[in-house]
mmCIF file with all atom_site columns, C-alpha atoms and ligand atoms in Angstrom:
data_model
loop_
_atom_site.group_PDB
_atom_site.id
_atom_site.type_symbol
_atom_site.label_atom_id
_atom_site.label_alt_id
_atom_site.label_comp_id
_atom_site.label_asym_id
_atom_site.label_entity_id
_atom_site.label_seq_id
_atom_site.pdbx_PDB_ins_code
_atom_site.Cartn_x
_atom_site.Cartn_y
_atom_site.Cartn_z
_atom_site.occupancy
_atom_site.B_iso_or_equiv
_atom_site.pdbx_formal_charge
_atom_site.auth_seq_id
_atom_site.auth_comp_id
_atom_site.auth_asym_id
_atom_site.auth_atom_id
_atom_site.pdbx_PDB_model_num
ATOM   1   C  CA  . UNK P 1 1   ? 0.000  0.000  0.000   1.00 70.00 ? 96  UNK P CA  1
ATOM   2   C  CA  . UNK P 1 2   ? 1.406  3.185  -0.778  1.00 79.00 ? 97  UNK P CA  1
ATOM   3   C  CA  . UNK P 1 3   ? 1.443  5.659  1.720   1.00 91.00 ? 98  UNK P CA  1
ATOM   4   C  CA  . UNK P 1 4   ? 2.766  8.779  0.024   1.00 96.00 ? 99  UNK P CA  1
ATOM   5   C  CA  . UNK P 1 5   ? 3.738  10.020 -3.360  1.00 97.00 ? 100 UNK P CA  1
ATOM   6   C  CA  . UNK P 1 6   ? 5.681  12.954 -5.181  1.00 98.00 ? 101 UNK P CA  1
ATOM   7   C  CA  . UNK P 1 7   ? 7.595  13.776 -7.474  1.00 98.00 ? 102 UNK P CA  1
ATOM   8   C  CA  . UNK P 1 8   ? 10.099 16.392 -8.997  1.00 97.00 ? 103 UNK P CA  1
ATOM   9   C  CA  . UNK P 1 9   ? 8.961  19.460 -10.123 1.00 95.00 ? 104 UNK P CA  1
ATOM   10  C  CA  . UNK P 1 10  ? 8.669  18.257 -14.509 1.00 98.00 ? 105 UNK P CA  1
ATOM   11  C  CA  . UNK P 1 11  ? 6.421  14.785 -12.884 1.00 97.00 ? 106 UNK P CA  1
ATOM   12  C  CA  . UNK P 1 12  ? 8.820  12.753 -14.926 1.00 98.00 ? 107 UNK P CA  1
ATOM   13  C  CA  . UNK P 1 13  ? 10.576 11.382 -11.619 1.00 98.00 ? 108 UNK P CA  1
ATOM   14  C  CA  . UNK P 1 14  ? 7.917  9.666  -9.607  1.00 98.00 ? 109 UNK P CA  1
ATOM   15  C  CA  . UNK P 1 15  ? 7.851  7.959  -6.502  1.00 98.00 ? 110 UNK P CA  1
ATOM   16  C  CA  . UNK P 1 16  ? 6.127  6.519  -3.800  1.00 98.00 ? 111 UNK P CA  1
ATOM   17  C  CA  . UNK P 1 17  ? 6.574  5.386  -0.206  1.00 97.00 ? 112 UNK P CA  1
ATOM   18  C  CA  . UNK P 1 18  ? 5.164  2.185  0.978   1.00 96.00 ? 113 UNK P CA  1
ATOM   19  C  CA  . UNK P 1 19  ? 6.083  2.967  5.004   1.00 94.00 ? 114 UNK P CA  1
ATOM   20  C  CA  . UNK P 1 20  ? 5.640  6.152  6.654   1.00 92.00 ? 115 UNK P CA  1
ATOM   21  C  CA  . UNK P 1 21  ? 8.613  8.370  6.881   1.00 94.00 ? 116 UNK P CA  1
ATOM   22  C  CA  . UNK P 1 22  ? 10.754 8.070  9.432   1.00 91.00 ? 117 UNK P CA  1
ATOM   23  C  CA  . UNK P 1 23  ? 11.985 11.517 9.805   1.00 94.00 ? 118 UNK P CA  1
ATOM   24  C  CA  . UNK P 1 24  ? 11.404 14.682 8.586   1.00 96.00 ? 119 UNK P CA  1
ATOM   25  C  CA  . UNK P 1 25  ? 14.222 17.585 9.328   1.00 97.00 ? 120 UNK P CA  1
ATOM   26  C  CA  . UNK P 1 26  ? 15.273 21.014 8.825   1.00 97.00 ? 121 UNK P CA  1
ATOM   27  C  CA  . UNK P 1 27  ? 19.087 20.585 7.260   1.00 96.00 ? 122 UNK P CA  1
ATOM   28  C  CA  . UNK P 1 28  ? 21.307 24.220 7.167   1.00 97.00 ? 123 UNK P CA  1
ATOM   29  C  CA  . UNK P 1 29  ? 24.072 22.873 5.834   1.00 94.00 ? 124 UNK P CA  1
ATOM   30  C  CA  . UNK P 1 30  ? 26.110 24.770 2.978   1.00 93.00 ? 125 UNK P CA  1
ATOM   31  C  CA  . UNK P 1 31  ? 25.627 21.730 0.451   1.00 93.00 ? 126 UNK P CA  1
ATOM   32  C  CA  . UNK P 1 32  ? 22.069 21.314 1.215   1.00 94.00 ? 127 UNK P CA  1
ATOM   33  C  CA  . UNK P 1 33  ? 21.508 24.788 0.705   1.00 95.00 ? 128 UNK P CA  1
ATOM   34  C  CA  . UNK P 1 34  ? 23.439 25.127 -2.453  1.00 93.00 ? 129 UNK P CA  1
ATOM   35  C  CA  . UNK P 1 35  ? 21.791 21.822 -3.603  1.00 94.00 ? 130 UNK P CA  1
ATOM   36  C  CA  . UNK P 1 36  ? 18.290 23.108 -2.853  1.00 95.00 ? 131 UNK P CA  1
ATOM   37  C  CA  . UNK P 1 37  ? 18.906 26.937 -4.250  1.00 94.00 ? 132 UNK P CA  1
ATOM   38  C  CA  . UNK P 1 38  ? 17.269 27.968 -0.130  1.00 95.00 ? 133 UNK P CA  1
ATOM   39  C  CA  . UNK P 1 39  ? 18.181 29.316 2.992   1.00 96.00 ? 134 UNK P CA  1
ATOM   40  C  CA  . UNK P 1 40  ? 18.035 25.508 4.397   1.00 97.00 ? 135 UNK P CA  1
ATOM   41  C  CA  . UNK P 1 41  ? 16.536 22.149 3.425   1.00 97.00 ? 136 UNK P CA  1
ATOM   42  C  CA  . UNK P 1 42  ? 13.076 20.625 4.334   1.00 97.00 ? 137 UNK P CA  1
ATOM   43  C  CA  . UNK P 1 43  ? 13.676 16.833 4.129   1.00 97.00 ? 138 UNK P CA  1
ATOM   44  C  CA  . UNK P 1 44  ? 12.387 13.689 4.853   1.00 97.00 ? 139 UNK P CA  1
ATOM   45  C  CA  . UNK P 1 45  ? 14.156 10.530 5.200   1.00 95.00 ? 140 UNK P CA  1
ATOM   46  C  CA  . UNK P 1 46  ? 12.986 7.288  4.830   1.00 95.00 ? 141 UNK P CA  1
ATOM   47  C  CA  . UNK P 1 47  ? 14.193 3.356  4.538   1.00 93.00 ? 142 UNK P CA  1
ATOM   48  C  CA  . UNK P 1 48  ? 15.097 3.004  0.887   1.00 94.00 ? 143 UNK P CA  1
ATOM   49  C  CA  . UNK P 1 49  ? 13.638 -0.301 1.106   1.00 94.00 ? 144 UNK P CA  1
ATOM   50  C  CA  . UNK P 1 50  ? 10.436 1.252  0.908   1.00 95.00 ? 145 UNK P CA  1
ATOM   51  C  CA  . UNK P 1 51  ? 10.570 3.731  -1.851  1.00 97.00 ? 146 UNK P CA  1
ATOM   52  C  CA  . UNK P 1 52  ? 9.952  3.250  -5.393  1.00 97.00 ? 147 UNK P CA  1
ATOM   53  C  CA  . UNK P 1 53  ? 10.932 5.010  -7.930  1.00 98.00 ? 148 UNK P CA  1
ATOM   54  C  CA  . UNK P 1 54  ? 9.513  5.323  -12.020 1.00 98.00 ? 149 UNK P CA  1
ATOM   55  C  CA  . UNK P 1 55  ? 13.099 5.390  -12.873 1.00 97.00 ? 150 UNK P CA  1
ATOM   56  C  CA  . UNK P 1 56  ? 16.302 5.718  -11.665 1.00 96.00 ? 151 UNK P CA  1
ATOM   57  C  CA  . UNK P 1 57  ? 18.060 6.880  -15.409 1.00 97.00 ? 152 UNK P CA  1
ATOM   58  C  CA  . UNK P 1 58  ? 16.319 9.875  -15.319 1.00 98.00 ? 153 UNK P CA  1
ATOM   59  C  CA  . UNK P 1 59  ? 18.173 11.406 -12.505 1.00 98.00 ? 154 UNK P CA  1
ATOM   60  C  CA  . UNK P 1 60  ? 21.581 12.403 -12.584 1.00 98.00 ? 155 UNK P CA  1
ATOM   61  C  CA  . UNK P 1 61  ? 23.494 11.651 -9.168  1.00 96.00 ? 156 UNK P CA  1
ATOM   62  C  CA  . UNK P 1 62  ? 25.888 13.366 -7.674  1.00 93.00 ? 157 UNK P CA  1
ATOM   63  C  CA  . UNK P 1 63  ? 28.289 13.076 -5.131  1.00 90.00 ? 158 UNK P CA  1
ATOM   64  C  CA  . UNK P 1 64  ? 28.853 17.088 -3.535  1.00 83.00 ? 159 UNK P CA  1
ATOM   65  C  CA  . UNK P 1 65  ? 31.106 15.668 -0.144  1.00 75.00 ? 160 UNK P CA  1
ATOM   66  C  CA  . UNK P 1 66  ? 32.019 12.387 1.403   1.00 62.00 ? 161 UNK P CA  1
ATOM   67  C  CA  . UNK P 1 67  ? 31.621 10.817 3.797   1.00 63.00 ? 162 UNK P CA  1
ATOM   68  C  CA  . UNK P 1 68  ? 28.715 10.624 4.350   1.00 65.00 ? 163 UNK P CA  1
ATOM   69  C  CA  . UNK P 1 69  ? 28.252 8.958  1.147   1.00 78.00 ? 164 UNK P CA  1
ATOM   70  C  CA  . UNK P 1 70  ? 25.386 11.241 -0.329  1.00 89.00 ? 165 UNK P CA  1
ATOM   71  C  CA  . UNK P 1 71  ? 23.897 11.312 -3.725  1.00 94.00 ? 166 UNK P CA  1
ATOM   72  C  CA  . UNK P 1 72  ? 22.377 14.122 -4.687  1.00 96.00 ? 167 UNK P CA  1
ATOM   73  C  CA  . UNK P 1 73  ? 19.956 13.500 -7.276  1.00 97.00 ? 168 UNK P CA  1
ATOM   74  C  CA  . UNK P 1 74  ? 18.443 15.864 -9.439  1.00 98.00 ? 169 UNK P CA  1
ATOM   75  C  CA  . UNK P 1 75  ? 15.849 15.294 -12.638 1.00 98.00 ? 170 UNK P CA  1
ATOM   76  C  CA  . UNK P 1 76  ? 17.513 15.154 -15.917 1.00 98.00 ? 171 UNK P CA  1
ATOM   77  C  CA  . UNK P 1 77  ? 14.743 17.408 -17.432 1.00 98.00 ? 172 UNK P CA  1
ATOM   78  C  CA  . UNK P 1 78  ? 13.980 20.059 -14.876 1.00 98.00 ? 173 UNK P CA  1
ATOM   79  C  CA  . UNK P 1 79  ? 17.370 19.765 -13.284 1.00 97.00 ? 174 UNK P CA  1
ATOM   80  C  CA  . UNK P 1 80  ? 15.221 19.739 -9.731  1.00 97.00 ? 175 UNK P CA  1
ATOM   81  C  CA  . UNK P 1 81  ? 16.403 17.952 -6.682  1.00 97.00 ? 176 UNK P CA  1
ATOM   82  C  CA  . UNK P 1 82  ? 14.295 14.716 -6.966  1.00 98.00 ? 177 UNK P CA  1
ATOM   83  C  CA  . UNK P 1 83  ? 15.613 12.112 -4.302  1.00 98.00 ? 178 UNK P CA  1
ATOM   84  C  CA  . UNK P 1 84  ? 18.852 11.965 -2.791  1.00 97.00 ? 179 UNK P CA  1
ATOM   85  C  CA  . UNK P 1 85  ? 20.856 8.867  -1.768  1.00 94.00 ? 180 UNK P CA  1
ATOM   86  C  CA  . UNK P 1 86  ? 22.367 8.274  1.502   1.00 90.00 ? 181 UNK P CA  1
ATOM   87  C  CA  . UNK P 1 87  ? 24.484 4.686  1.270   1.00 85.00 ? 182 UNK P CA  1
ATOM   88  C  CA  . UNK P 1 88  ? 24.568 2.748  4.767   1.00 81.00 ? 183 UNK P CA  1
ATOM   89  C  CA  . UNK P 1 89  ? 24.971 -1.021 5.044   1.00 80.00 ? 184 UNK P CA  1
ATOM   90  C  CA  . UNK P 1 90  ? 21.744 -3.230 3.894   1.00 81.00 ? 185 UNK P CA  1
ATOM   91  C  CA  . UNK P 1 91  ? 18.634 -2.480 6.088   1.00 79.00 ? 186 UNK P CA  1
ATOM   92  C  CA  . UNK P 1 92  ? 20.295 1.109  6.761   1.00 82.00 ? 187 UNK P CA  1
ATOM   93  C  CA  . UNK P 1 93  ? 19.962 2.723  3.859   1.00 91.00 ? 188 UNK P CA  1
ATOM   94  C  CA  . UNK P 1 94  ? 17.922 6.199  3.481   1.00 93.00 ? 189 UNK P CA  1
ATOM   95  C  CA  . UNK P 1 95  ? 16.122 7.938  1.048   1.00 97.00 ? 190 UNK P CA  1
ATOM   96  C  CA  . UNK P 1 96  ? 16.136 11.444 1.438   1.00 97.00 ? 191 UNK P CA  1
ATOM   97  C  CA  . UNK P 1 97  ? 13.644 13.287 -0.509  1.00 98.00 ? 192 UNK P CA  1
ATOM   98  C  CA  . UNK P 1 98  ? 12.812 17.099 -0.078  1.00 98.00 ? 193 UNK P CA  1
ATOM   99  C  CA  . UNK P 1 99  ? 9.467  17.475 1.453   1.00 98.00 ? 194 UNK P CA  1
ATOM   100 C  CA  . UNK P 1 100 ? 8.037  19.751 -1.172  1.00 97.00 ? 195 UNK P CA  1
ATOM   101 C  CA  . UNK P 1 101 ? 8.653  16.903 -4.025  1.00 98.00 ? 196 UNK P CA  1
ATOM   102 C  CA  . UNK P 1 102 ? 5.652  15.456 -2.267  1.00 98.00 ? 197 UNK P CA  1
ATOM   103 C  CA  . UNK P 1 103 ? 1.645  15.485 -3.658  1.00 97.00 ? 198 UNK P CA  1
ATOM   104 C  CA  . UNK P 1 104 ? 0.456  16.264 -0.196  1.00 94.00 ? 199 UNK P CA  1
ATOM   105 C  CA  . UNK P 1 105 ? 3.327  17.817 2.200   1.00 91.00 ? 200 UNK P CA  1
ATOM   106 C  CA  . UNK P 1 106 ? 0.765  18.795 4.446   1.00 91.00 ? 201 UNK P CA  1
ATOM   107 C  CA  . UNK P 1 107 ? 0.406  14.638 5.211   1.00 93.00 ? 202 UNK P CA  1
ATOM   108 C  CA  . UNK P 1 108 ? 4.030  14.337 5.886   1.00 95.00 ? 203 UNK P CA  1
ATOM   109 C  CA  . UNK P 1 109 ? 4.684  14.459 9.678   1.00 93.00 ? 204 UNK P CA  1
ATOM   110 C  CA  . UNK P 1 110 ? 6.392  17.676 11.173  1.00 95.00 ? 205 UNK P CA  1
ATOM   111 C  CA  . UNK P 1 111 ? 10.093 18.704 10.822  1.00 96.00 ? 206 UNK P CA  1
ATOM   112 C  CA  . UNK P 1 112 ? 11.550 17.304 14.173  1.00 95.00 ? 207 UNK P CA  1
ATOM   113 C  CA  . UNK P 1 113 ? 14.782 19.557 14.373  1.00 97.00 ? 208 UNK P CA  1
ATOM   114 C  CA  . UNK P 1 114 ? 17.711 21.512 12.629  1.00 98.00 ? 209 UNK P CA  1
ATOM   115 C  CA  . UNK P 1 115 ? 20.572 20.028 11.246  1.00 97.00 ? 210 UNK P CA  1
ATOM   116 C  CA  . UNK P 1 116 ? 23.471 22.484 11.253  1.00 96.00 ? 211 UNK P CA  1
ATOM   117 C  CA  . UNK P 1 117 ? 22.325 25.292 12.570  1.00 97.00 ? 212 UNK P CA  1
ATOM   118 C  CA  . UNK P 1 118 ? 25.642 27.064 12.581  1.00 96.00 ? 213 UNK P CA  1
ATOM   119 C  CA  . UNK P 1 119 ? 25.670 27.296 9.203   1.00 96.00 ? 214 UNK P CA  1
ATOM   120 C  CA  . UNK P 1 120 ? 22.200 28.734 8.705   1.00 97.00 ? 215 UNK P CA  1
ATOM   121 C  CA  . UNK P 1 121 ? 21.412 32.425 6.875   1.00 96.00 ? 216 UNK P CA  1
ATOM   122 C  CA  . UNK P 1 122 ? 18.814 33.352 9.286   1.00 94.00 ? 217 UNK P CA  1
ATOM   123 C  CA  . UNK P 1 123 ? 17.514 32.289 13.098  1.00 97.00 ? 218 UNK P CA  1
ATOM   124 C  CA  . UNK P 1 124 ? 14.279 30.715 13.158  1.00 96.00 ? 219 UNK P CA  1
ATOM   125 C  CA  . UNK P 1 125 ? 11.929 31.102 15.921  1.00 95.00 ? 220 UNK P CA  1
ATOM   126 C  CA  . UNK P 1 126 ? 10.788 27.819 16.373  1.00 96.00 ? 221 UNK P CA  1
ATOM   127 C  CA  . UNK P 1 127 ? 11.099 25.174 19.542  1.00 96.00 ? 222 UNK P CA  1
ATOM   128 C  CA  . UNK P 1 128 ? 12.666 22.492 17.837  1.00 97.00 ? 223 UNK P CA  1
ATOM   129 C  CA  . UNK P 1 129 ? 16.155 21.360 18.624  1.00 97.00 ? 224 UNK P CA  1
ATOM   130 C  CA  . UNK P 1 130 ? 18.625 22.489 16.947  1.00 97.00 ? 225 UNK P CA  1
ATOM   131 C  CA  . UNK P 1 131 ? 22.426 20.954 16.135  1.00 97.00 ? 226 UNK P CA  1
ATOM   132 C  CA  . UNK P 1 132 ? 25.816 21.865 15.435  1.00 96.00 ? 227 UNK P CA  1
ATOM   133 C  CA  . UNK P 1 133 ? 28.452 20.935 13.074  1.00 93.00 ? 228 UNK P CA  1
ATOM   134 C  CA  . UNK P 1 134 ? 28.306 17.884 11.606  1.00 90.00 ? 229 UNK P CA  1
ATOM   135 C  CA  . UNK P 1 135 ? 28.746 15.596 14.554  1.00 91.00 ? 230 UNK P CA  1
ATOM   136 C  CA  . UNK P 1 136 ? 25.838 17.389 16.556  1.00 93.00 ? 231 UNK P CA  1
ATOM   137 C  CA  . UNK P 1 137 ? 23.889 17.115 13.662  1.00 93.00 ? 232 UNK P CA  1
ATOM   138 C  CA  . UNK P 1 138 ? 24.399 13.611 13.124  1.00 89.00 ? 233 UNK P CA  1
ATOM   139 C  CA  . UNK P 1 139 ? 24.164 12.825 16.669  1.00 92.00 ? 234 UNK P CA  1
ATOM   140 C  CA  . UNK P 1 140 ? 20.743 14.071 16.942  1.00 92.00 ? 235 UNK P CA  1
ATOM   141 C  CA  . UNK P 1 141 ? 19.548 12.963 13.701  1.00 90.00 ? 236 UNK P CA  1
ATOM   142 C  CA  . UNK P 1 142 ? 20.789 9.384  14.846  1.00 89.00 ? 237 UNK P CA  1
ATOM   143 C  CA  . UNK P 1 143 ? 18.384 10.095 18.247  1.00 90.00 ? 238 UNK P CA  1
ATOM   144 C  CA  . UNK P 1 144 ? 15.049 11.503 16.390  1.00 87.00 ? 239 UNK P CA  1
ATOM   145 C  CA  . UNK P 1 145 ? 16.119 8.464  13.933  1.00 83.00 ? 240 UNK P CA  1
ATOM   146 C  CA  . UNK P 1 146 ? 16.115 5.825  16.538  1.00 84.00 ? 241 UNK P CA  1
ATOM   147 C  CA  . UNK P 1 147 ? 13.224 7.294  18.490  1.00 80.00 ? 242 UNK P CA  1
ATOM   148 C  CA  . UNK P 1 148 ? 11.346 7.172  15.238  1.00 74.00 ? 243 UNK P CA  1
ATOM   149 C  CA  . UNK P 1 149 ? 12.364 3.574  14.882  1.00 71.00 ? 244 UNK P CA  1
ATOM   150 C  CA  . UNK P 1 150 ? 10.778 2.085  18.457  1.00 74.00 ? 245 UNK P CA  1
ATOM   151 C  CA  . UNK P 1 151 ? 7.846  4.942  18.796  1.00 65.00 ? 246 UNK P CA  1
ATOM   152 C  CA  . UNK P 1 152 ? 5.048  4.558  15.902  1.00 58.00 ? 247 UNK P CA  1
ATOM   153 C  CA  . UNK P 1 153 ? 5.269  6.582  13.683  1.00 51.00 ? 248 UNK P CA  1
ATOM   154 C  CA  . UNK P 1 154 ? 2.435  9.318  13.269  1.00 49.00 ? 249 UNK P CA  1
HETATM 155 ZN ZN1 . ZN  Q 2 .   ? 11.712 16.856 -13.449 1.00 58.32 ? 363 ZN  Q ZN1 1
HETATM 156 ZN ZN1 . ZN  Q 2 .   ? 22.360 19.310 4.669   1.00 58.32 ? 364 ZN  Q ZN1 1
#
């Protein structure tokens, strides 16, 4: 059953997500914003095991940094970010797709926290927690991750 669906901005990269996400996060970092053409990133990750996408040829991957080994993957025809790779052993592997590539982002469940917040352009006035550099960051993505993992999903 497919839970949610999207696609880049042309609708010739399509996918859809069998398994709620498992976290959805506000990312400063330079790349991300670069990547994105924005202040910061509003992503959601989720198992790659349950994504599916149309087609994989018709976007162009790019590695910007490792480690972490990230693809960045943008359409070949609207040169959009579509889905982005993030390559951890078997069971670990994300998708990370920005959370406006989806039909209804309104479904998607909240942003949980910032991701390198020292880097950002501008404060935001919000209560979430907010990390560091990229240990902090990964640090507390790896705790919203695992909470996300025992806790149901909402
Ligand atoms: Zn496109
Ligand atoms: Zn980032």
């Amino acid at each position: 059953m497919d839970i949610h669906s999207g696609g880049c901005g042309c609708g010739s990269v399509r996918f859809t997500l069998s398994a709620p996400p498992i976290l959805r996060t506000l990312c400063h970092c330079s790349i991300c914003q670069a990547f994105n053409d924005a202040p910061y990133a509003d992503i959601t990750l989720i198992a790659r095991r349950h994504v599916t996408v149309n087609d994989l040829t018709l976007i162009d991957f790019q590695a910007y940094r490792p480690p972490p080994n990230v693809q960045r993957g943008r359409c070949r025809r609207c040169g959009q970010p579509a889905i982005e790779q993030l390559h951890l052993p078997g069971p670990m592997a994300l998708t990370i797709i920005p959370s406006r590539n989806f039909d209804d982002a309104e479904a998607l469940p909240p942003p949980r926290m910032h991701g390198f917040y020292d880097s950002r352009v501008a404060d935001i006035a919000d209560r979430l927690p907010k990390y560091h550099g990229y240990w902090g960051s990964q640090l507390g993505a790896m705790r919203h991750l695992l909470g996300a993992l025992i806790r149901p999903s909402r």
